[in-house]
Short mmCIF file of C-alpha atoms in Angstrom, two decimals:
data_model
loop_
_atom_site.label_atom_id
_atom_site.label_comp_id
_atom_site.label_asym_id
_atom_site.label_seq_id
_atom_site.Cartn_x
_atom_site.Cartn_y
_atom_site.Cartn_z
CA MET A 813 -3.84 -40.26 63.80
CA ASP A 814 -6.78 -38.47 65.41
CA ILE A 815 -9.01 -36.42 63.15
CA ILE A 816 -9.36 -32.82 64.05
CA LYS A 817 -12.71 -31.52 63.05
CA ILE A 818 -13.69 -28.04 64.25
CA GLN A 819 -16.88 -26.36 63.05
CA GLY A 820 -16.26 -22.63 62.19
CA THR A 821 -18.03 -19.93 63.85
CA ASP A 822 -18.40 -16.19 63.07
CA ASP A 823 -15.01 -15.59 64.86
CA THR A 824 -13.25 -19.04 64.40
CA PRO A 825 -12.39 -20.83 61.19
CA THR A 826 -13.49 -24.42 60.18
CA VAL A 827 -10.61 -26.91 60.47
CA ILE A 828 -10.35 -30.37 59.05
CA LEU A 829 -7.21 -32.36 59.66
CA ASP A 830 -8.04 -35.84 58.57
CA VAL A 831 -5.36 -38.35 57.26
CA GLN A 832 -7.85 -40.99 56.22
CA ASN A 833 -9.66 -38.79 53.82
CA ASP A 834 -6.59 -36.84 52.98
CA ILE A 835 -7.95 -33.49 53.87
CA PHE A 836 -6.09 -30.77 55.58
CA GLN A 837 -7.72 -27.44 55.46
CA ILE A 838 -8.67 -24.25 57.30
CA SER A 839 -11.43 -22.00 56.07
CA GLY A 840 -13.47 -19.17 57.03
CA ARG A 841 -12.94 -16.31 59.66
CA SER A 842 -10.30 -16.29 62.14
CA LEU A 843 -10.38 -13.71 64.85
CA PRO A 844 -10.66 -15.96 68.13
CA GLU A 845 -10.60 -14.34 71.44
CA ASP A 846 -7.58 -16.32 72.38
CA VAL A 847 -5.44 -17.14 69.34
CA SER A 848 -2.91 -19.49 70.98
CA ALA A 849 -5.71 -21.51 72.72
CA PHE A 850 -7.34 -21.99 69.29
CA TYR A 851 -4.25 -22.80 67.26
CA ASP A 852 -2.14 -24.68 69.78
CA PRO A 853 -3.94 -28.11 69.38
CA ILE A 854 -3.64 -27.56 65.37
CA LEU A 855 0.18 -27.01 65.74
CA GLU A 856 0.47 -29.89 68.08
CA TRP A 857 -1.29 -32.14 65.63
CA LEU A 858 1.07 -31.02 62.94
CA ARG A 859 4.01 -31.87 65.17
CA GLU A 860 2.73 -35.40 65.60
CA PHE A 861 2.12 -35.67 61.81
CA ALA A 862 5.71 -34.45 61.14
CA GLU A 863 7.09 -37.25 63.28
CA SER A 864 4.73 -39.93 61.80
CA SER A 865 5.31 -42.08 58.76
CA HIS A 866 2.74 -40.24 56.69
CA ASP A 867 4.63 -38.49 53.88
CA LYS A 868 2.43 -36.48 51.94
CA MET A 869 0.13 -33.34 52.75
CA THR A 870 -1.52 -30.71 50.70
CA PHE A 871 -2.68 -28.09 53.09
CA GLY A 872 -5.51 -25.69 51.84
CA PHE A 873 -6.07 -22.27 53.53
CA LYS A 874 -9.41 -20.80 52.25
CA LEU A 875 -9.79 -17.89 54.60
CA GLU A 876 -12.34 -15.17 54.20
CA TYR A 877 -10.72 -13.03 56.97
CA PHE A 878 -8.00 -13.22 59.58
CA ASN A 879 -6.92 -10.65 62.11
CA THR A 880 -3.23 -9.78 62.77
CA ALA A 881 -3.16 -11.82 65.95
CA SER A 882 -4.09 -14.89 63.64
CA SER A 883 -1.44 -14.03 61.07
CA LYS A 884 1.33 -15.01 63.30
CA LEU A 885 -0.34 -18.25 63.96
CA ILE A 886 -0.86 -18.90 60.36
CA LEU A 887 2.67 -18.37 59.75
CA ASP A 888 3.50 -20.86 62.66
CA ILE A 889 1.39 -23.38 60.67
CA LEU A 890 3.29 -22.74 57.38
CA LEU A 891 6.68 -22.83 59.11
CA LYS A 892 5.80 -26.35 60.53
CA LEU A 893 4.91 -27.21 57.00
CA GLU A 894 8.22 -25.92 55.71
CA ASP A 895 9.92 -28.00 58.25
CA MET A 896 8.14 -31.31 56.98
CA PHE A 897 9.01 -30.08 53.51
CA GLU A 898 12.52 -29.77 54.32
CA ASN A 899 12.69 -33.23 56.11
CA GLY A 900 11.50 -34.97 53.01
CA LYS A 901 7.75 -34.98 53.05
CA GLU A 902 5.87 -34.21 49.99
CA VAL A 903 4.11 -31.01 51.09
CA GLN A 904 1.92 -28.47 49.17
CA VAL A 905 0.27 -25.39 50.18
CA LYS A 906 -2.75 -24.12 48.51
CA TRP A 907 -3.88 -20.73 49.28
CA TYR A 908 -7.42 -19.82 48.09
CA TYR A 909 -8.56 -16.40 47.81
CA PRO A 910 -11.86 -14.64 46.64
CA GLU A 911 -10.84 -13.31 43.08
CA ASP A 912 -11.90 -9.75 44.03
CA ASP A 913 -9.85 -9.58 47.40
CA GLU A 914 -6.46 -8.20 46.72
CA ASP A 915 -5.60 -8.19 50.22
CA MET A 916 -6.01 -11.84 50.70
CA GLU A 917 -4.14 -12.54 47.56
CA GLU A 918 -1.38 -10.38 48.81
CA ALA A 919 -1.28 -12.09 52.10
CA GLY A 920 -0.54 -15.32 50.26
CA GLU A 921 2.03 -13.74 48.26
CA GLU A 922 3.74 -12.51 51.35
CA TYR A 923 3.61 -15.86 53.13
CA ALA A 924 4.74 -17.59 49.93
CA ASP A 925 7.83 -15.13 49.99
CA ILE A 926 8.62 -16.02 53.72
CA VAL A 927 8.39 -19.72 53.81
CA ASP A 928 10.18 -22.20 51.62
CA VAL A 929 7.57 -24.60 50.61
CA PRO A 930 5.67 -25.25 47.30
CA PHE A 931 3.02 -22.80 47.36
CA GLU A 932 0.08 -22.39 45.00
CA GLN A 933 -2.23 -19.37 44.78
CA ILE A 934 -5.81 -20.20 43.65
CA PRO A 935 -8.51 -17.51 43.09
CA TYR A 936 -12.03 -18.56 43.46
CA GLU A 937 -15.41 -16.81 42.70
CA ASP A 938 -16.84 -15.33 45.78
CA MET B 962 -29.29 15.46 89.44
CA VAL B 963 -28.73 17.13 86.12
CA ASP B 964 -31.39 19.81 85.21
CA GLU B 965 -33.85 17.97 82.97
CA GLN B 966 -33.97 20.81 80.19
CA SER B 967 -30.33 20.87 79.86
CA PHE B 968 -30.03 17.41 79.69
CA ILE B 969 -32.56 17.13 76.85
CA THR B 970 -30.75 19.80 75.05
CA SER B 971 -27.63 17.93 75.30
CA VAL B 972 -29.20 14.80 73.86
CA PHE B 973 -30.55 16.91 71.08
CA ARG B 974 -27.11 18.51 70.40
CA PHE B 975 -25.44 15.09 70.48
CA TYR B 976 -28.08 13.77 68.03
CA LYS B 977 -27.33 16.67 65.67
CA LEU B 978 -23.56 16.23 65.92
CA MET B 979 -23.93 12.60 65.21
CA LYS B 980 -26.06 13.30 62.13
CA SER B 981 -23.81 16.12 60.68
CA ASN B 982 -20.62 13.99 61.13
CA GLU B 983 -22.41 10.95 59.83
CA ILE B 984 -21.33 8.99 62.78
CA SER B 985 -23.07 5.64 62.67
CA LEU B 986 -21.79 4.13 65.81
CA VAL B 987 -20.45 5.55 69.08
CA TYR B 988 -19.50 3.78 72.13
CA GLU B 989 -17.73 4.51 75.53
CA GLY B 990 -16.95 1.66 77.85
CA GLU B 991 -15.30 -1.64 78.16
CA ILE B 992 -14.01 -3.43 74.89
CA THR B 993 -14.66 -7.03 75.05
CA HIS B 994 -14.53 -9.76 72.55
CA ASP B 995 -18.34 -9.77 72.41
CA ILE B 996 -18.38 -6.05 71.80
CA THR B 997 -16.15 -6.44 68.96
CA LYS B 998 -18.38 -8.98 67.38
CA ALA B 999 -21.47 -7.06 67.89
CA PHE B 1000 -19.96 -3.88 66.41
CA THR B 1001 -18.54 -5.64 63.35
CA ALA B 1002 -21.75 -7.44 62.77
CA LEU B 1003 -23.80 -4.23 63.09
CA THR B 1004 -21.54 -2.28 60.80
CA GLU B 1005 -21.71 -4.92 58.18
CA THR B 1006 -25.33 -4.84 58.19
CA THR B 1007 -25.41 -1.02 57.91
CA MET B 1008 -22.78 -1.32 54.97
CA ASN B 1009 -24.73 -3.95 53.26
CA LYS B 1010 -27.85 -1.71 53.45
CA GLU B 1011 -25.89 1.21 51.90
CA ASP B 1012 -24.54 -1.17 49.06
CA GLU B 1013 -20.89 -0.56 49.91
CA SER B 1014 -18.66 -2.74 47.89
CA GLY B 1015 -17.09 -5.97 49.14
CA THR B 1016 -13.64 -4.46 49.31
CA THR B 1017 -14.71 -1.40 51.42
CA GLN B 1018 -16.61 -3.75 53.79
CA ARG B 1019 -13.80 -5.99 54.25
CA LYS B 1020 -11.47 -3.21 54.82
CA VAL B 1021 -13.66 -1.39 57.26
CA PHE B 1022 -14.24 -4.77 59.22
CA HIS B 1023 -10.48 -5.29 59.37
CA VAL B 1024 -9.73 -1.89 60.63
CA MET B 1025 -12.47 -2.16 63.20
CA VAL B 1026 -11.18 -5.52 64.71
CA GLU B 1027 -7.63 -4.21 65.01
CA CYS B 1028 -8.68 -0.87 66.58
CA LEU B 1029 -10.91 -2.59 69.14
CA GLN B 1030 -8.31 -5.10 69.90
CA ASN B 1031 -5.85 -2.53 70.32
CA ILE B 1032 -7.84 -1.10 73.11
CA SER B 1033 -8.50 -4.35 74.72
CA LYS B 1034 -4.81 -4.88 74.72
CA HIS B 1035 -3.27 -1.59 75.48
CA ALA B 1036 -5.78 0.78 77.10
CA GLU B 1037 -4.90 2.04 80.62
CA GLU B 1038 -6.60 4.10 83.32
CA VAL B 1039 -5.57 6.34 85.98
CA GLN B 1040 -6.87 5.83 89.55
CA SER B 1041 -5.67 7.63 92.46
CA GLY B 1042 -2.63 8.75 90.46
CA LYS B 1043 -1.67 5.20 89.56
CA ILE B 1044 -1.78 3.66 85.99
CA HIS B 1045 -3.37 0.30 85.47
CA LYS B 1046 -4.71 -1.78 82.60
CA GLU B 1047 -8.26 -1.03 81.79
CA LYS B 1048 -9.95 -2.22 78.54
CA ARG B 1049 -12.03 0.99 78.19
CA GLY B 1050 -12.20 3.39 75.49
CA VAL B 1051 -14.28 5.32 73.05
CA PHE B 1052 -15.14 3.85 69.64
CA LEU B 1053 -16.71 5.87 66.53
CA ILE B 1054 -17.41 4.97 63.06
CA HIS B 1055 -18.16 7.86 60.66
CA LYS B 1056 -18.17 8.59 57.07
CA ASP B 1057 -18.16 11.20 54.52
CA HIS B 1058 -18.92 10.93 50.85
CA ASP B 1059 -15.73 9.16 49.91
CA HIS B 1060 -14.17 7.74 53.23
CA TYR B 1061 -15.12 5.76 56.27
CA GLY B 1062 -13.47 6.79 59.37
CA VAL B 1063 -12.84 4.59 62.45
CA THR B 1064 -11.79 6.51 65.54
CA THR B 1065 -10.69 5.26 68.85
CA GLY B 1066 -9.84 7.02 72.02
CA ASN B 1067 -8.19 5.58 75.16
CA VAL B 1068 -5.91 6.50 78.17
CA VAL B 1069 -2.26 6.02 77.91
CA ALA B 1070 0.50 6.53 80.51
CA ASN B 1071 2.57 9.71 79.62
CA ASP B 1072 5.83 7.70 79.68
CA LYS B 1073 4.66 5.75 76.73
CA VAL B 1074 3.59 8.67 74.53
CA GLU B 1075 7.17 9.22 73.14
CA ASP B 1076 7.55 5.78 71.87
CA LEU B 1077 4.21 5.53 70.66
CA ARG B 1078 4.45 8.77 68.70
CA LYS B 1079 7.80 7.58 67.39
CA SER B 1080 6.29 4.28 66.05
CA LEU B 1081 3.35 6.11 64.56
CA ASP B 1082 5.40 8.62 62.87
CA HIS B 1083 7.62 5.90 61.50
CA ILE B 1084 4.71 4.01 60.08
CA ASN B 1085 3.18 7.10 58.63
CA SER B 1086 6.59 8.10 56.88
CA LEU B 1087 6.79 4.78 54.84
CA ASP B 1088 5.73 4.18 51.43
CA LYS B 1089 3.86 1.04 50.16
CA GLU B 1090 7.02 -0.91 49.97
CA GLY B 1091 8.36 0.12 53.27
CA ILE B 1092 5.33 -0.75 54.92
CA LYS B 1093 5.21 -4.10 53.31
CA GLN B 1094 8.82 -4.54 54.44
CA LEU B 1095 8.07 -3.63 58.09
CA HIS B 1096 4.99 -5.85 58.06
CA LYS B 1097 6.99 -8.84 57.04
CA GLU B 1098 9.67 -8.02 59.70
CA GLN B 1099 7.01 -7.70 62.45
CA ILE B 1100 5.05 -10.82 61.56
CA ARG B 1101 8.32 -13.01 61.42
CA SER B 1102 9.63 -11.54 64.78
CA GLY B 1103 8.41 -14.13 67.37
CA SER B 1104 6.24 -12.89 70.26
CA LEU B 1105 2.65 -11.58 69.79
CA SER B 1106 3.04 -8.94 72.57
CA GLU B 1107 4.67 -5.73 71.38
CA LYS B 1108 6.82 -3.93 73.74
CA GLN B 1109 6.22 -0.45 72.36
CA GLY B 1110 2.64 -0.52 71.77
CA ALA B 1111 2.16 0.34 68.17
CA GLY B 1112 2.83 -3.01 66.48
CA LEU B 1113 1.55 -5.21 63.77
CA GLY B 1114 -2.10 -3.92 64.22
CA PHE B 1115 -1.31 -0.25 63.09
CA ILE B 1116 1.11 -1.42 60.35
CA ASP B 1117 -1.58 -3.61 58.99
CA ILE B 1118 -4.24 -0.80 59.02
CA VAL B 1119 -1.93 1.52 56.94
CA LYS B 1120 -1.04 -1.38 54.65
CA LYS B 1121 -4.64 -2.33 53.91
CA THR B 1122 -6.22 1.26 53.81
CA GLY B 1123 -3.08 3.13 52.00
CA ASN B 1124 -3.84 5.97 54.44
CA PRO B 1125 -1.54 7.46 57.10
CA LEU B 1126 -3.14 7.27 60.74
CA LEU B 1127 -4.27 10.53 62.20
CA TYR B 1128 -3.54 10.75 65.91
CA HIS B 1129 -3.32 13.13 68.87
CA PHE B 1130 -2.52 12.95 72.48
CA LEU B 1131 -4.41 15.21 74.73
CA GLU B 1132 -2.85 15.43 78.34
CA ILE B 1133 -5.12 14.55 81.17
CA ASP B 1134 -2.80 15.17 83.94
CA GLU B 1135 1.03 14.47 84.68
CA THR B 1136 0.50 10.72 84.53
CA ALA B 1137 -1.69 10.16 81.66
CA SER B 1138 -3.03 11.27 78.15
CA PHE B 1139 -5.90 10.49 76.09
CA PHE B 1140 -4.77 8.88 72.73
CA ILE B 1141 -7.12 9.54 69.82
CA ILE B 1142 -6.47 7.80 66.67
CA THR B 1143 -8.33 7.66 63.20
CA SER B 1144 -7.96 5.39 60.27
CA ARG B 1145 -9.62 6.26 56.97
CA ILE B 1146 -10.83 3.80 54.55
CA GLU B 1147 -11.78 4.86 50.97
CA ARG B 1148 -15.14 3.99 49.82
CA ILE B 1149 -14.54 2.12 46.64
CA LYS B 1150 -17.27 1.56 44.29
#
């Protein structure tokens, strides 16, 4: 599968989707001008992965900030991961948040509550 | 041509008004993505200089982004009696000793006022648990575009600030009103 590697900016996150090196992560800030345009290729890539024979994925979210428009697309990613999990793939979500950021911690809890997929919350020092 | 003396007096009055209300940023015009980025960066720099806590900075940043995006999505304008979309509005950041305030003002069609008022009153009436529940429902309900205006953005502001939204509608004429809304963010040490 192709590798997706997007360098983050002050309004878009860094994205790495790399089967060879087993890295699946979104990090940084997410408030793109056009959320769909930014997230569509990522969702498309996950669709492709879902249909492939690869059977394992640990997906990391390490976001500093995301706006409400991005929050729906993040849910779309999680729903895709839930699909894969329900279809027998070994899927694990890791939600990293700065240890002093209650809102980011709470956002993780809320997503974990909505989707049915193994979900781990990991605080880190800012 | 405006009389020079009265113009200068206005500028001075405006300056004093900004000082006394501790308004650190005021803008009227088109709200674009670049404007949003510039204002948030500027405010971050100011808050850093004033040693605001990370929590306060994050919340102010968040509220600013949502408020500015609301204008760029929902603001309207009346021209020769007709309403059309126009990403314009006023935007202010102000503070007192324990709060930051983010205020926006934009034109909305009068026929939307009632629904907007209803959603805002509903959001303001909820307790913490109620807001969380509404937020969850909204985030799960498919489409990004909210039919009735006050959507996820306002809900999220109340969820993150824990403060109700202060709003007013001032009628401009029979077709449109000016909608002013303020979000308050506690300055957490």
